[in-house]
């Protein structure tokens, strides 16, 4: 297969236009058959629902080249079902889940020359999204929708790759207890932009949001779940207002069944943070990015794993998960979808 002439090892996390996107339109109560398109711009009404009332949801997954040269995606069925749930929550017609996986397959195939080679450290990021398309001025859901999938080759999400991050306890709330924190919607990110710019200006990599109701419990960062290590325990946050990360749910399985760890998914108090030995952010984009330090309004919590490298347990989780994704380690049934 001919590959694009790209310096794969030095890719950052930014948009590069590839050959084809996938598009399907929802009109008169049903989705059309869908198609691949070389057109990467969208023309719509200035009064489109998405532009005024943010009726949009999205997903994120990756295509990997395995050690033996196959192209695969990781658990795309879970992205399909999560997107359907996100859509329903915003009164949008879910894109059929079997068609979602088929569309991912088709769009990756059409962009095969953009899938980074094995061992390059880069992957092809796949971004399905859908939005309210037609004009609305009174507040109500749109009648027409567009579902699209764009792909773009990416390197590491955080500059510096495996260097531990410093994050701060956010001054803002991310998600209300009965709000939209558990769906993957652009609106959750709009509110995080001011907070992330402020955090960056103060020298932090990310914001860690506490729960909005009491501000005593850990939730997640703007775009990744947080995980902790304590002895042989793998501890993750159980909360109805965080995004159910597929990476985190997969790591829970890996920790228990591959590494023999004890898994706890539960409330995590800010107060307990100093008891943990290692911490990391996990998600499709972040993979696992180690956290070295959390700063809570002047109080510094420094994990024993330090600021130079990943702690040993998180490293093992990272190696096992990426080993499964890249075909070096046998995957649980149904996790690897071959393109
Ligand atoms: C997408 C996302 C994650 C990570 O989810 P994955 O399924 O692992 O990619 C975590 N938190 C938020 C807020 C997200 O939007």
Tab-separated table of C-alpha atoms and ligand atoms in Angstrom:
chain	number	residue	atom	x	y	z
A	1	UNK	CA	0.000	0.000	0.000
A	2	UNK	CA	1.260	3.437	-0.959
A	3	UNK	CA	1.524	5.707	2.103
A	4	UNK	CA	1.441	9.479	2.287
A	5	UNK	CA	4.798	11.195	2.517
A	6	UNK	CA	4.486	12.336	6.127
A	7	UNK	CA	6.991	12.469	8.982
A	8	UNK	CA	4.781	10.123	11.037
A	9	UNK	CA	7.015	10.194	14.113
A	10	UNK	CA	6.624	13.951	14.561
A	11	UNK	CA	2.874	14.341	14.113
A	12	UNK	CA	1.080	16.392	16.743
A	13	UNK	CA	-2.608	16.313	17.522
A	14	UNK	CA	-4.045	18.568	14.848
A	15	UNK	CA	-6.295	18.343	11.820
A	16	UNK	CA	-4.843	17.236	8.507
A	17	UNK	CA	-7.339	16.808	5.686
A	18	UNK	CA	-7.395	13.287	4.246
A	19	UNK	CA	-8.967	11.924	1.038
A	20	UNK	CA	-12.521	11.081	1.979
A	21	UNK	CA	-15.113	11.712	4.640
A	22	UNK	CA	-18.322	9.775	5.164
A	23	UNK	CA	-21.656	11.580	5.138
A	24	UNK	CA	-25.285	10.592	5.625
A	25	UNK	CA	-28.256	12.945	5.792
A	26	UNK	CA	-31.419	12.584	7.822
A	27	UNK	CA	-34.427	13.968	5.946
A	28	UNK	CA	-38.165	13.383	6.320
A	29	UNK	CA	-37.678	11.023	9.216
A	30	UNK	CA	-34.998	8.690	7.892
A	31	UNK	CA	-31.279	8.377	7.179
A	32	UNK	CA	-30.249	8.178	3.535
A	33	UNK	CA	-27.940	5.376	2.322
A	34	UNK	CA	-24.757	7.393	3.042
A	35	UNK	CA	-21.715	7.995	0.850
A	36	UNK	CA	-18.015	8.767	0.823
A	37	UNK	CA	-17.226	12.316	-0.208
A	38	UNK	CA	-14.062	14.221	-1.193
A	39	UNK	CA	-15.822	17.394	0.018
A	40	UNK	CA	-14.502	18.563	3.404
A	41	UNK	CA	-16.571	21.676	3.863
A	42	UNK	CA	-20.222	21.907	4.879
A	43	UNK	CA	-22.725	24.432	3.577
A	44	UNK	CA	-25.763	25.094	5.706
A	45	UNK	CA	-28.217	27.760	6.781
A	46	UNK	CA	-26.976	30.592	8.975
A	47	UNK	CA	-29.881	29.628	11.194
A	48	UNK	CA	-28.917	25.927	11.509
A	49	UNK	CA	-29.825	24.506	14.922
A	50	UNK	CA	-26.241	23.473	15.689
A	51	UNK	CA	-24.943	27.029	15.239
A	52	UNK	CA	-27.319	28.535	17.782
A	53	UNK	CA	-28.334	25.801	20.177
A	54	UNK	CA	-25.312	23.470	19.966
A	55	UNK	CA	-27.300	20.393	19.017
A	56	UNK	CA	-24.297	18.209	18.254
A	57	UNK	CA	-22.695	15.010	19.508
A	58	UNK	CA	-19.494	13.252	18.510
A	59	UNK	CA	-17.250	10.253	18.994
A	60	UNK	CA	-13.538	9.555	18.765
A	61	UNK	CA	-11.731	6.334	17.930
A	62	UNK	CA	-8.544	5.311	16.139
A	63	UNK	CA	-7.340	3.012	13.390
A	64	UNK	CA	-4.075	1.208	14.145
A	65	UNK	CA	-1.647	-0.682	11.960
A	66	UNK	CA	-0.814	-3.931	13.724
A	67	UNK	CA	2.581	-5.572	13.925
A	68	UNK	CA	1.621	-7.941	11.082
A	69	UNK	CA	0.369	-5.095	8.874
A	70	UNK	CA	-3.402	-5.293	9.304
A	71	UNK	CA	-5.478	-2.164	9.913
A	72	UNK	CA	-7.818	-2.434	12.894
A	73	UNK	CA	-10.077	-0.355	15.099
A	74	UNK	CA	-10.699	-0.926	18.785
A	75	UNK	CA	-14.233	-1.748	19.991
A	76	UNK	CA	-16.076	0.502	17.493
A	77	UNK	CA	-19.381	-1.094	18.548
A	78	UNK	CA	-19.046	0.724	21.878
A	79	UNK	CA	-18.594	4.059	20.100
A	80	UNK	CA	-21.699	3.261	18.064
A	81	UNK	CA	-23.842	2.588	21.108
A	82	UNK	CA	-22.480	5.529	23.074
A	83	UNK	CA	-23.167	7.881	20.177
A	84	UNK	CA	-26.720	6.582	19.955
A	85	UNK	CA	-27.175	7.350	23.660
A	86	UNK	CA	-25.643	10.806	23.296
A	87	UNK	CA	-27.956	11.541	20.362
A	88	UNK	CA	-31.087	10.377	22.168
A	89	UNK	CA	-30.212	12.621	25.114
A	90	UNK	CA	-30.211	15.673	22.823
A	91	UNK	CA	-33.412	14.606	20.987
A	92	UNK	CA	-31.513	13.610	17.861
A	93	UNK	CA	-32.291	10.497	15.790
A	94	UNK	CA	-29.572	7.925	16.561
A	95	UNK	CA	-27.500	6.780	13.599
A	96	UNK	CA	-28.069	2.989	13.363
A	97	UNK	CA	-25.315	1.195	15.282
A	98	UNK	CA	-24.525	-1.470	12.655
A	99	UNK	CA	-24.310	1.214	9.988
A	100	UNK	CA	-21.956	3.197	12.228
A	101	UNK	CA	-19.409	0.357	12.278
A	102	UNK	CA	-19.821	-0.137	8.529
A	103	UNK	CA	-19.300	3.584	7.888
A	104	UNK	CA	-16.135	3.590	10.034
A	105	UNK	CA	-14.848	0.620	8.051
A	106	UNK	CA	-15.559	2.278	4.709
A	107	UNK	CA	-14.032	5.635	5.568
A	108	UNK	CA	-10.849	4.077	6.982
A	109	UNK	CA	-10.486	1.914	3.863
A	110	UNK	CA	-10.892	4.993	1.684
A	111	UNK	CA	-8.080	6.703	3.616
A	112	UNK	CA	-5.742	3.731	3.897
A	113	UNK	CA	-2.721	5.705	2.708
A	114	UNK	CA	-3.209	7.999	5.707
A	115	UNK	CA	-3.135	5.234	8.331
A	116	UNK	CA	0.257	5.626	10.036
A	117	UNK	CA	2.589	2.613	9.839
A	118	UNK	CA	3.190	0.245	12.737
A	119	UNK	CA	5.758	1.493	15.216
A	120	UNK	CA	5.534	5.155	14.172
A	121	UNK	CA	3.715	6.200	17.348
A	122	UNK	CA	0.974	7.768	15.215
A	123	UNK	CA	-2.560	6.548	14.451
A	124	UNK	CA	-5.481	7.567	12.279
A	125	UNK	CA	-7.976	9.436	14.436
A	126	UNK	CA	-11.589	8.854	13.430
A	127	UNK	CA	-14.146	11.491	14.362
A	128	UNK	CA	-17.816	10.630	13.829
A	129	UNK	CA	-20.164	13.532	14.555
A	130	UNK	CA	-23.718	14.633	13.913
A	131	UNK	CA	-25.596	17.866	14.229
A	132	UNK	CA	-28.943	19.618	13.804
A	133	UNK	CA	-28.879	20.912	10.261
A	134	UNK	CA	-31.976	22.896	9.361
A	135	UNK	CA	-33.004	26.395	10.452
A	136	UNK	CA	-34.631	26.826	13.830
A	137	UNK	CA	-35.105	30.091	15.649
A	138	UNK	CA	-37.454	29.036	18.432
A	139	UNK	CA	-35.812	26.596	20.816
A	140	UNK	CA	-36.591	23.068	19.622
A	141	UNK	CA	-34.765	20.106	18.109
A	142	UNK	CA	-33.936	20.233	14.392
A	143	UNK	CA	-35.885	18.126	11.884
A	144	UNK	CA	-32.908	17.442	9.604
A	145	UNK	CA	-29.513	16.126	10.644
A	146	UNK	CA	-26.160	15.318	9.149
A	147	UNK	CA	-23.920	12.458	10.309
A	148	UNK	CA	-20.304	12.612	9.192
A	149	UNK	CA	-17.039	10.857	9.846
A	150	UNK	CA	-13.753	12.615	9.219
A	151	UNK	CA	-10.339	11.027	9.659
A	152	UNK	CA	-7.005	12.670	10.383
A	153	UNK	CA	-3.582	11.227	11.270
A	154	UNK	CA	-2.423	12.139	14.782
A	155	UNK	CA	0.520	11.796	17.120
A	156	UNK	CA	0.384	12.078	20.929
A	157	UNK	CA	-2.375	14.239	22.452
A	158	UNK	CA	-0.104	15.738	25.089
A	159	UNK	CA	3.164	17.221	23.857
A	160	UNK	CA	6.105	15.348	25.301
A	161	UNK	CA	4.352	11.966	25.131
A	162	UNK	CA	5.021	10.019	28.309
A	163	UNK	CA	6.189	12.916	30.537
A	164	UNK	CA	3.957	13.138	33.619
A	165	UNK	CA	1.419	15.967	33.595
A	166	UNK	CA	0.662	18.606	36.181
A	167	UNK	CA	-3.051	19.250	36.525
A	168	UNK	CA	-5.083	21.590	38.705
A	169	UNK	CA	-8.377	21.184	40.493
A	170	UNK	CA	-10.634	23.325	38.321
A	171	UNK	CA	-12.227	26.515	39.574
A	172	UNK	CA	-15.277	25.749	37.423
A	173	UNK	CA	-17.906	23.017	37.286
A	174	UNK	CA	-17.997	20.681	34.296
A	175	UNK	CA	-21.277	18.829	34.632
A	176	UNK	CA	-24.332	19.136	36.828
A	177	UNK	CA	-25.569	16.051	38.710
A	178	UNK	CA	-28.547	15.589	36.383
A	179	UNK	CA	-26.935	17.279	33.391
A	180	UNK	CA	-25.063	16.127	30.284
A	181	UNK	CA	-21.667	15.078	31.678
A	182	UNK	CA	-22.177	11.447	30.635
A	183	UNK	CA	-22.767	12.141	26.935
A	184	UNK	CA	-20.211	13.095	24.331
A	185	UNK	CA	-21.563	16.458	23.261
A	186	UNK	CA	-19.797	19.567	22.059
A	187	UNK	CA	-21.615	21.599	24.688
A	188	UNK	CA	-19.557	19.954	27.449
A	189	UNK	CA	-16.423	21.150	25.703
A	190	UNK	CA	-17.624	24.702	25.053
A	191	UNK	CA	-17.713	25.368	28.779
A	192	UNK	CA	-14.225	23.900	29.232
A	193	UNK	CA	-12.493	26.298	26.826
A	194	UNK	CA	-12.217	29.218	29.226
A	195	UNK	CA	-11.068	26.884	31.987
A	196	UNK	CA	-8.416	25.205	29.810
A	197	UNK	CA	-7.003	28.504	28.547
A	198	UNK	CA	-6.782	29.730	32.120
A	199	UNK	CA	-5.125	26.484	33.273
A	200	UNK	CA	-2.581	26.655	30.446
A	201	UNK	CA	-1.818	30.287	31.254
A	202	UNK	CA	-1.107	29.223	34.825
A	203	UNK	CA	1.251	26.496	33.594
A	204	UNK	CA	-0.977	23.438	34.051
A	205	UNK	CA	-1.621	20.785	31.418
A	206	UNK	CA	-5.279	20.168	32.272
A	207	UNK	CA	-8.163	20.759	34.676
A	208	UNK	CA	-9.420	18.054	37.002
A	209	UNK	CA	-13.071	18.769	37.731
A	210	UNK	CA	-14.548	17.981	41.120
A	211	UNK	CA	-18.227	17.013	41.374
A	212	UNK	CA	-20.420	20.087	41.032
A	213	UNK	CA	-22.766	19.310	43.906
A	214	UNK	CA	-20.232	19.041	46.744
A	215	UNK	CA	-16.808	19.746	45.208
A	216	UNK	CA	-15.376	17.028	47.454
A	217	UNK	CA	-15.127	14.217	44.882
A	218	UNK	CA	-12.972	13.678	41.823
A	219	UNK	CA	-14.773	13.500	38.462
A	220	UNK	CA	-12.594	13.734	35.342
A	221	UNK	CA	-10.612	16.172	33.216
A	222	UNK	CA	-12.026	18.042	30.228
A	223	UNK	CA	-11.507	15.149	27.827
A	224	UNK	CA	-10.235	12.123	29.732
A	225	UNK	CA	-11.149	9.929	32.707
A	226	UNK	CA	-8.698	9.680	35.595
A	227	UNK	CA	-7.283	6.440	37.028
A	228	UNK	CA	-5.295	5.695	40.187
A	229	UNK	CA	-3.016	2.998	41.560
A	230	UNK	CA	-2.759	2.038	45.200
A	231	UNK	CA	-0.826	-1.150	45.951
A	232	UNK	CA	-2.346	-3.849	43.756
A	233	UNK	CA	-5.560	-1.849	43.332
A	234	UNK	CA	-6.666	-0.176	40.131
A	235	UNK	CA	-9.084	2.569	41.142
A	236	UNK	CA	-11.382	4.440	38.775
A	237	UNK	CA	-14.125	6.997	39.299
A	238	UNK	CA	-17.720	5.847	39.445
A	239	UNK	CA	-20.004	8.828	38.794
A	240	UNK	CA	-23.148	9.357	36.720
A	241	UNK	CA	-21.826	12.706	35.472
A	242	UNK	CA	-18.587	11.553	33.824
A	243	UNK	CA	-18.189	10.265	30.277
A	244	UNK	CA	-18.073	6.448	30.257
A	245	UNK	CA	-14.643	6.157	28.645
A	246	UNK	CA	-14.142	3.041	26.533
A	247	UNK	CA	-10.422	3.173	27.324
A	248	UNK	CA	-11.126	3.220	31.052
A	249	UNK	CA	-13.648	0.370	30.858
A	250	UNK	CA	-11.135	-1.637	28.803
A	251	UNK	CA	-8.352	-0.923	31.306
A	252	UNK	CA	-10.557	-2.207	34.111
A	253	UNK	CA	-10.808	-5.513	32.247
A	254	UNK	CA	-7.082	-5.553	31.449
A	255	UNK	CA	-6.147	-4.799	35.066
A	256	UNK	CA	-8.252	-7.653	36.374
A	257	UNK	CA	-7.849	-10.322	33.705
A	258	UNK	CA	-4.359	-9.672	32.315
A	259	UNK	CA	-2.529	-8.162	35.284
A	260	UNK	CA	-4.285	-9.745	38.257
A	261	UNK	CA	-5.076	-6.422	39.886
A	262	UNK	CA	-8.022	-5.665	42.109
A	263	UNK	CA	-10.392	-3.221	40.377
A	264	UNK	CA	-12.473	-0.640	42.224
A	265	UNK	CA	-14.848	1.675	40.371
A	266	UNK	CA	-16.222	4.011	43.022
A	267	UNK	CA	-16.462	7.518	44.432
A	268	UNK	CA	-13.008	9.023	44.905
A	269	UNK	CA	-12.659	11.842	47.418
A	270	UNK	CA	-10.268	14.744	46.839
A	271	UNK	CA	-9.107	14.000	50.361
A	272	UNK	CA	-7.787	10.577	49.361
A	273	UNK	CA	-5.582	11.815	46.533
A	274	UNK	CA	-2.399	11.805	48.642
A	275	UNK	CA	-2.890	8.070	49.309
A	276	UNK	CA	-2.412	7.095	45.669
A	277	UNK	CA	0.933	5.961	44.250
A	278	UNK	CA	0.305	6.603	40.571
A	279	UNK	CA	-2.269	8.468	38.517
A	280	UNK	CA	-3.065	8.821	34.844
A	281	UNK	CA	-5.525	10.280	32.350
A	282	UNK	CA	-7.091	7.842	29.947
A	283	UNK	CA	-9.034	8.157	26.729
A	284	UNK	CA	-8.702	7.386	23.046
A	285	UNK	CA	-6.727	10.577	22.428
A	286	UNK	CA	-4.679	10.510	25.654
A	287	UNK	CA	-4.235	6.678	25.662
A	288	UNK	CA	-2.799	6.778	29.186
A	289	UNK	CA	-0.960	9.951	30.085
A	290	UNK	CA	0.668	9.789	33.514
A	291	UNK	CA	-0.112	12.481	36.078
A	292	UNK	CA	2.780	13.470	38.330
A	293	UNK	CA	1.189	16.258	40.311
A	294	UNK	CA	-2.266	17.586	41.177
A	295	UNK	CA	-2.532	21.115	42.569
A	296	UNK	CA	-5.599	21.912	44.644
A	297	UNK	CA	-5.591	25.661	45.180
A	298	UNK	CA	-2.042	25.859	46.479
A	299	UNK	CA	-1.938	22.363	48.004
A	300	UNK	CA	0.400	20.168	45.948
A	301	UNK	CA	-0.183	16.448	45.713
A	302	UNK	CA	2.909	14.811	44.241
A	303	UNK	CA	2.625	11.146	43.374
A	304	UNK	CA	5.562	8.904	44.313
A	305	UNK	CA	5.917	7.936	40.623
A	306	UNK	CA	7.441	11.400	40.130
A	307	UNK	CA	7.730	13.822	37.213
A	308	UNK	CA	10.174	11.913	34.989
A	309	UNK	CA	8.338	8.807	33.823
A	310	UNK	CA	5.219	6.676	34.098
A	311	UNK	CA	4.866	4.709	37.304
A	312	UNK	CA	5.452	0.939	36.939
A	313	UNK	CA	1.807	-0.187	37.215
A	314	UNK	CA	0.478	2.411	34.793
A	315	UNK	CA	3.300	1.492	32.442
A	316	UNK	CA	2.131	-2.138	32.565
A	317	UNK	CA	-1.451	-1.114	31.865
A	318	UNK	CA	-0.258	1.062	28.994
A	319	UNK	CA	1.914	-1.672	27.498
A	320	UNK	CA	-0.850	-4.257	27.738
A	321	UNK	CA	-3.584	-2.040	26.276
A	322	UNK	CA	-1.453	-0.772	23.396
A	323	UNK	CA	-0.155	-4.334	22.885
A	324	UNK	CA	-3.742	-5.488	22.410
A	325	UNK	CA	-4.540	-2.579	20.077
A	326	UNK	CA	-1.433	-3.145	17.935
A	327	UNK	CA	-1.871	-6.902	17.760
A	328	UNK	CA	1.143	-7.881	19.902
A	329	UNK	CA	-1.029	-9.335	22.680
A	330	UNK	CA	-4.094	-11.493	22.189
A	331	UNK	CA	-7.285	-9.444	22.551
A	332	UNK	CA	-10.449	-10.438	24.368
A	333	UNK	CA	-13.191	-11.697	22.052
A	334	UNK	CA	-14.740	-8.905	19.981
A	335	UNK	CA	-12.341	-6.097	20.870
A	336	UNK	CA	-10.496	-5.846	17.562
A	337	UNK	CA	-12.402	-4.917	14.430
A	338	UNK	CA	-10.438	-5.607	11.276
A	339	UNK	CA	-10.808	-3.066	8.457
B	1	LIG	C1	-14.145	11.104	24.899
B	1	LIG	C2	-13.998	11.419	26.336
B	1	LIG	C3	-13.295	10.582	27.221
B	1	LIG	C4	-12.562	9.355	26.773
B	1	LIG	O1	-13.398	8.354	26.282
B	1	LIG	P1	-12.816	7.172	25.385
B	1	LIG	O2	-14.002	6.379	25.016
B	1	LIG	O3	-11.871	6.394	26.228
B	1	LIG	O4	-12.144	7.797	24.234
B	1	LIG	C5	-13.277	10.935	28.557
B	1	LIG	N1	-13.896	12.046	29.011
B	1	LIG	C6	-14.569	12.879	28.192
B	1	LIG	C7	-15.222	14.077	28.755
B	1	LIG	C8	-14.654	12.587	26.834
B	1	LIG	O5	-15.314	13.421	26.027
